[in-house]
Short mmCIF file of C-alpha atoms in Angstrom, two decimals:
data_model
loop_
_atom_site.label_atom_id
_atom_site.label_comp_id
_atom_site.label_asym_id
_atom_site.label_seq_id
_atom_site.Cartn_x
_atom_site.Cartn_y
_atom_site.Cartn_z
CA MET A 1 36.54 24.23 -56.73
CA GLU A 2 38.96 22.88 -54.11
CA ARG A 3 37.03 24.75 -51.42
CA ASP A 4 33.81 23.01 -52.48
CA GLN A 5 35.56 19.63 -52.38
CA ASP A 6 36.92 20.35 -48.88
CA THR A 7 33.45 21.35 -47.71
CA ALA A 8 31.94 18.18 -49.14
CA GLU A 9 34.66 16.09 -47.51
CA GLN A 10 34.05 17.70 -44.11
CA THR A 11 30.33 17.14 -44.46
CA ARG A 12 30.88 13.49 -45.32
CA ARG A 13 33.17 13.02 -42.31
CA ALA A 14 30.71 14.74 -39.99
CA ALA A 15 27.89 12.55 -41.25
CA ALA A 16 29.90 9.35 -40.91
CA PRO A 17 29.33 8.95 -37.13
CA ASP A 18 25.59 9.46 -37.65
CA GLU A 19 25.56 6.74 -40.30
CA ILE A 20 27.47 4.38 -38.02
CA THR A 21 25.10 5.17 -35.15
CA SER A 22 22.04 4.49 -37.28
CA ARG A 23 23.48 1.19 -38.49
CA THR A 24 24.30 0.16 -34.92
CA ALA A 25 20.86 1.11 -33.72
CA ALA A 26 19.32 -0.99 -36.46
CA LEU A 27 21.14 -4.04 -35.12
CA LEU A 28 19.83 -3.56 -31.59
CA PRO A 29 16.67 -5.39 -30.50
CA PRO A 30 13.57 -3.23 -30.68
CA LYS A 31 12.59 -1.51 -27.46
CA HIS A 32 9.33 -2.63 -25.98
CA PRO A 33 7.02 -0.26 -24.17
CA ARG A 34 7.80 0.19 -20.50
CA GLU A 35 6.18 -2.60 -18.57
CA ARG A 36 4.61 -2.06 -15.20
CA ARG A 37 6.84 -3.20 -12.41
CA PRO A 38 5.07 -4.92 -9.53
CA ALA A 39 5.64 -2.43 -6.73
CA ALA A 40 4.88 -3.48 -3.20
CA ARG A 41 3.60 -1.29 -0.42
CA PRO A 42 6.34 0.13 1.80
CA TRP A 43 6.74 -1.74 5.06
CA SER A 44 5.64 -0.11 8.27
CA ALA A 45 8.08 0.19 11.15
CA ARG A 46 5.39 -1.06 13.59
CA ARG A 47 6.88 1.06 16.34
CA VAL A 48 3.84 1.03 18.63
CA PRO A 49 3.18 -2.76 18.60
CA ALA A 50 6.90 -3.46 18.85
CA ALA A 51 7.29 -1.05 21.78
CA ILE A 52 4.26 -2.47 23.63
CA THR A 53 5.44 -6.06 23.12
CA ALA A 54 8.96 -5.21 24.24
CA LEU A 55 7.70 -3.42 27.36
CA ILE A 56 5.44 -6.31 28.35
CA ILE A 57 8.19 -8.90 27.85
CA ALA A 58 10.71 -6.73 29.70
CA ALA A 59 8.32 -6.18 32.61
CA VAL A 60 7.45 -9.88 32.99
CA ALA A 61 11.08 -10.95 32.63
CA GLY A 62 12.20 -8.29 35.13
CA ILE A 63 9.64 -9.35 37.75
CA LEU A 64 10.58 -13.04 37.36
CA LEU A 65 14.29 -12.26 37.49
CA PHE A 66 13.83 -10.15 40.62
CA ASP A 67 11.93 -12.94 42.37
CA VAL A 68 14.51 -15.56 41.37
CA ILE A 69 17.31 -13.36 42.71
CA ARG A 70 15.42 -12.99 46.03
CA VAL A 71 15.08 -16.77 46.28
CA ARG A 72 18.80 -17.24 45.51
CA ALA A 73 19.60 -14.69 48.21
CA GLY A 74 17.77 -16.77 50.81
CA ALA A 75 14.30 -15.21 50.82
CA THR A 76 11.12 -17.11 50.09
CA ALA A 77 9.45 -17.00 46.70
CA GLY A 78 6.79 -14.40 46.15
CA GLN A 79 3.22 -15.20 47.02
CA TRP A 80 2.09 -14.51 43.46
CA ARG A 81 4.66 -16.98 42.03
CA ARG A 82 3.72 -19.74 44.46
CA ARG A 83 0.05 -19.23 43.73
CA LEU A 84 0.67 -19.19 39.98
CA SER A 85 2.67 -22.41 40.20
CA ASP A 86 -0.07 -24.08 42.25
CA GLU A 87 -2.79 -22.96 39.85
CA LEU A 88 -0.88 -24.24 36.83
CA ALA A 89 -0.15 -27.55 38.55
CA THR A 90 -3.64 -28.24 39.89
CA ARG A 91 -6.05 -26.79 37.31
CA PRO A 92 -7.05 -29.20 34.50
CA LEU A 93 -6.63 -28.30 30.85
CA ASP A 94 -10.40 -28.10 30.31
CA ASP A 95 -10.75 -25.43 32.96
CA THR A 96 -12.54 -22.29 31.78
CA PHE A 97 -9.84 -19.87 32.88
CA ILE A 98 -7.12 -21.97 31.28
CA GLN A 99 -8.99 -22.08 27.98
CA ILE A 100 -9.70 -18.34 28.07
CA GLY A 101 -6.06 -17.56 28.81
CA ALA A 102 -4.85 -19.89 26.05
CA GLY A 103 -7.28 -18.30 23.61
CA VAL A 104 -6.12 -14.77 24.46
CA ILE A 105 -2.47 -15.74 24.10
CA THR A 106 -3.21 -17.46 20.77
CA VAL A 107 -5.01 -14.40 19.40
CA LEU A 108 -2.19 -12.11 20.47
CA GLY A 109 0.37 -14.42 18.88
CA LEU A 110 -1.54 -14.58 15.59
CA TRP A 111 -1.89 -10.81 15.64
CA LEU A 112 1.86 -10.37 16.05
CA ILE A 113 2.53 -12.87 13.25
CA ALA A 114 0.12 -11.03 10.96
CA LEU A 115 1.86 -7.74 11.75
CA ALA A 116 5.24 -9.29 11.00
CA LEU A 117 4.17 -10.77 7.65
CA SER A 118 2.08 -7.86 6.32
CA PRO A 119 3.58 -4.58 5.06
CA GLY A 120 1.04 -2.27 6.65
CA LEU A 121 0.73 1.41 5.65
CA ARG A 122 -2.59 0.80 3.96
CA ARG A 123 -3.07 4.56 3.60
CA GLN A 124 -0.24 4.72 1.05
CA LEU A 125 -0.66 3.53 -2.54
CA PRO A 126 2.52 2.53 -4.44
CA LEU A 127 3.12 4.24 -7.79
CA GLN A 128 4.79 3.01 -10.95
CA THR A 129 8.52 3.73 -11.03
CA PRO A 130 11.08 3.35 -13.82
CA GLY A 131 13.46 1.29 -11.71
CA ALA A 132 13.56 -0.94 -8.66
CA PRO A 133 15.72 1.41 -6.49
CA MET A 134 13.08 4.13 -6.76
CA HIS A 135 9.91 3.97 -4.67
CA ALA A 136 7.03 6.43 -4.73
CA VAL A 137 3.70 6.38 -2.95
CA LEU A 138 0.49 8.40 -3.03
CA ASP A 139 -1.61 9.01 0.04
CA ARG A 140 -5.02 7.38 -0.21
CA ALA A 141 -6.82 10.56 0.84
CA ALA A 142 -5.09 12.48 -1.97
CA ALA A 143 -6.04 9.81 -4.50
CA GLU A 144 -9.66 9.97 -3.34
CA LEU A 145 -9.59 13.76 -3.67
CA HIS A 146 -8.25 13.56 -7.26
CA MET A 147 -10.91 11.05 -8.23
CA ARG A 148 -13.65 13.13 -6.60
CA ASP A 149 -12.54 16.24 -8.51
CA ALA A 150 -12.67 14.27 -11.76
CA ALA A 151 -16.17 13.07 -10.90
CA MET A 152 -17.40 16.57 -10.09
CA HIS A 153 -16.29 17.81 -13.54
CA VAL A 154 -18.73 15.44 -15.25
CA PRO A 155 -21.86 17.34 -16.33
CA GLY A 156 -24.86 16.40 -14.24
CA VAL A 157 -22.98 15.31 -11.11
CA SER A 158 -23.91 17.35 -8.04
CA ALA A 159 -22.09 15.32 -5.37
CA ALA A 160 -19.68 12.41 -5.33
CA GLN A 161 -18.22 10.07 -2.74
CA VAL A 162 -15.00 8.17 -3.47
CA LYS A 163 -13.54 5.42 -1.33
CA PHE A 164 -10.36 3.49 -2.12
CA PHE A 165 -10.18 -0.15 -1.08
CA GLN A 166 -7.42 -2.67 -1.67
CA HIS A 167 -8.67 -3.90 -5.05
CA ARG A 168 -11.42 -1.49 -6.03
CA VAL A 169 -12.54 2.12 -5.97
CA ARG A 170 -16.13 2.74 -4.94
CA VAL A 171 -17.69 5.86 -6.43
CA ARG A 172 -21.21 7.01 -5.63
CA ALA A 173 -22.42 10.08 -7.51
CA ASP A 174 -25.66 12.07 -7.23
CA VAL A 175 -27.15 13.14 -10.56
CA ARG A 176 -28.85 16.53 -10.62
CA PHE A 177 -29.79 16.57 -14.32
CA ARG A 178 -29.35 14.37 -17.40
CA ALA A 179 -30.16 10.69 -17.54
CA PRO A 180 -28.35 8.64 -14.87
CA ALA A 181 -27.24 6.08 -17.45
CA ASP A 182 -25.57 8.77 -19.59
CA VAL A 183 -23.95 10.35 -16.55
CA GLN A 184 -22.65 6.98 -15.39
CA ALA A 185 -21.10 6.29 -18.79
CA ASP A 186 -19.34 9.67 -18.82
CA LEU A 187 -18.37 9.19 -15.19
CA GLN A 188 -16.84 5.80 -15.90
CA ALA A 189 -14.74 7.21 -18.73
CA ALA A 190 -13.60 10.28 -16.78
CA LEU A 191 -12.68 8.29 -13.69
CA GLN A 192 -10.82 5.67 -15.72
CA GLU A 193 -8.79 8.44 -17.36
CA GLN A 194 -8.02 10.01 -13.99
CA LEU A 195 -7.08 6.62 -12.56
CA ASP A 196 -4.61 6.11 -15.41
CA ARG A 197 -3.10 9.52 -14.67
CA LEU A 198 -2.42 8.50 -11.09
CA THR A 199 -0.07 5.76 -12.44
CA LEU A 200 -0.73 3.40 -9.57
CA ALA A 201 1.38 0.26 -9.54
CA ARG A 202 -1.70 -1.85 -8.84
CA PRO A 203 -4.67 -0.05 -10.40
CA PRO A 204 -7.91 -1.06 -8.68
CA ARG A 205 -11.12 -1.71 -10.56
CA LEU A 206 -13.81 0.94 -10.68
CA ASP A 207 -17.19 0.46 -9.05
CA VAL A 208 -19.24 3.44 -10.25
CA ARG A 209 -22.88 4.06 -9.40
CA ALA A 210 -24.83 7.13 -10.51
CA ARG A 211 -28.13 7.75 -8.77
CA PRO A 212 -30.73 10.50 -9.18
CA ARG A 213 -30.64 13.15 -6.52
CA HIS A 214 -33.73 13.12 -4.33
CA LYS A 215 -34.88 16.51 -3.17
#
């Protein structure tokens, strides 16, 4: 009898933490489903544009510095610098060469600003991640291959072309048999399911077209 009481007491004590845990969990706010975090594309290092810009600036600055040092040492200024100074001083602002040069410099400057403000790496698609410190990407060619495989598994599809753009996925499928409308409906559902499996941070919209195959 005492043994049964001891066993019951031990069982009650062992169950006490579970009861306390369940009561505590009931007081916590309900957990909402995991929301999609807006993940940005990883930023490109822009090594090639940065290297080209740095080399051009270093070359121009080096040539000017060398000519200035020659003038300070007692030599005359270079012919190219005297001619450049004369051209800039005498040519009017509406001159054709001045306008062309200003336009080229403006385009190059806008290009560098666009490179500095845009992330680049358009071939990499960011994926959903559980936390901000974690970043994952999927290569665009791999995503297109996954979507193409899903399209080829739809009955009636003999060939498929998939192209990822920034906000949409263009799919063009050739129908060998079955009605094109039925194939397009099945294709839309299969591709949407495959797109959800990719867990992209910014899922694009589907643009699906099914066309009869012409022999």
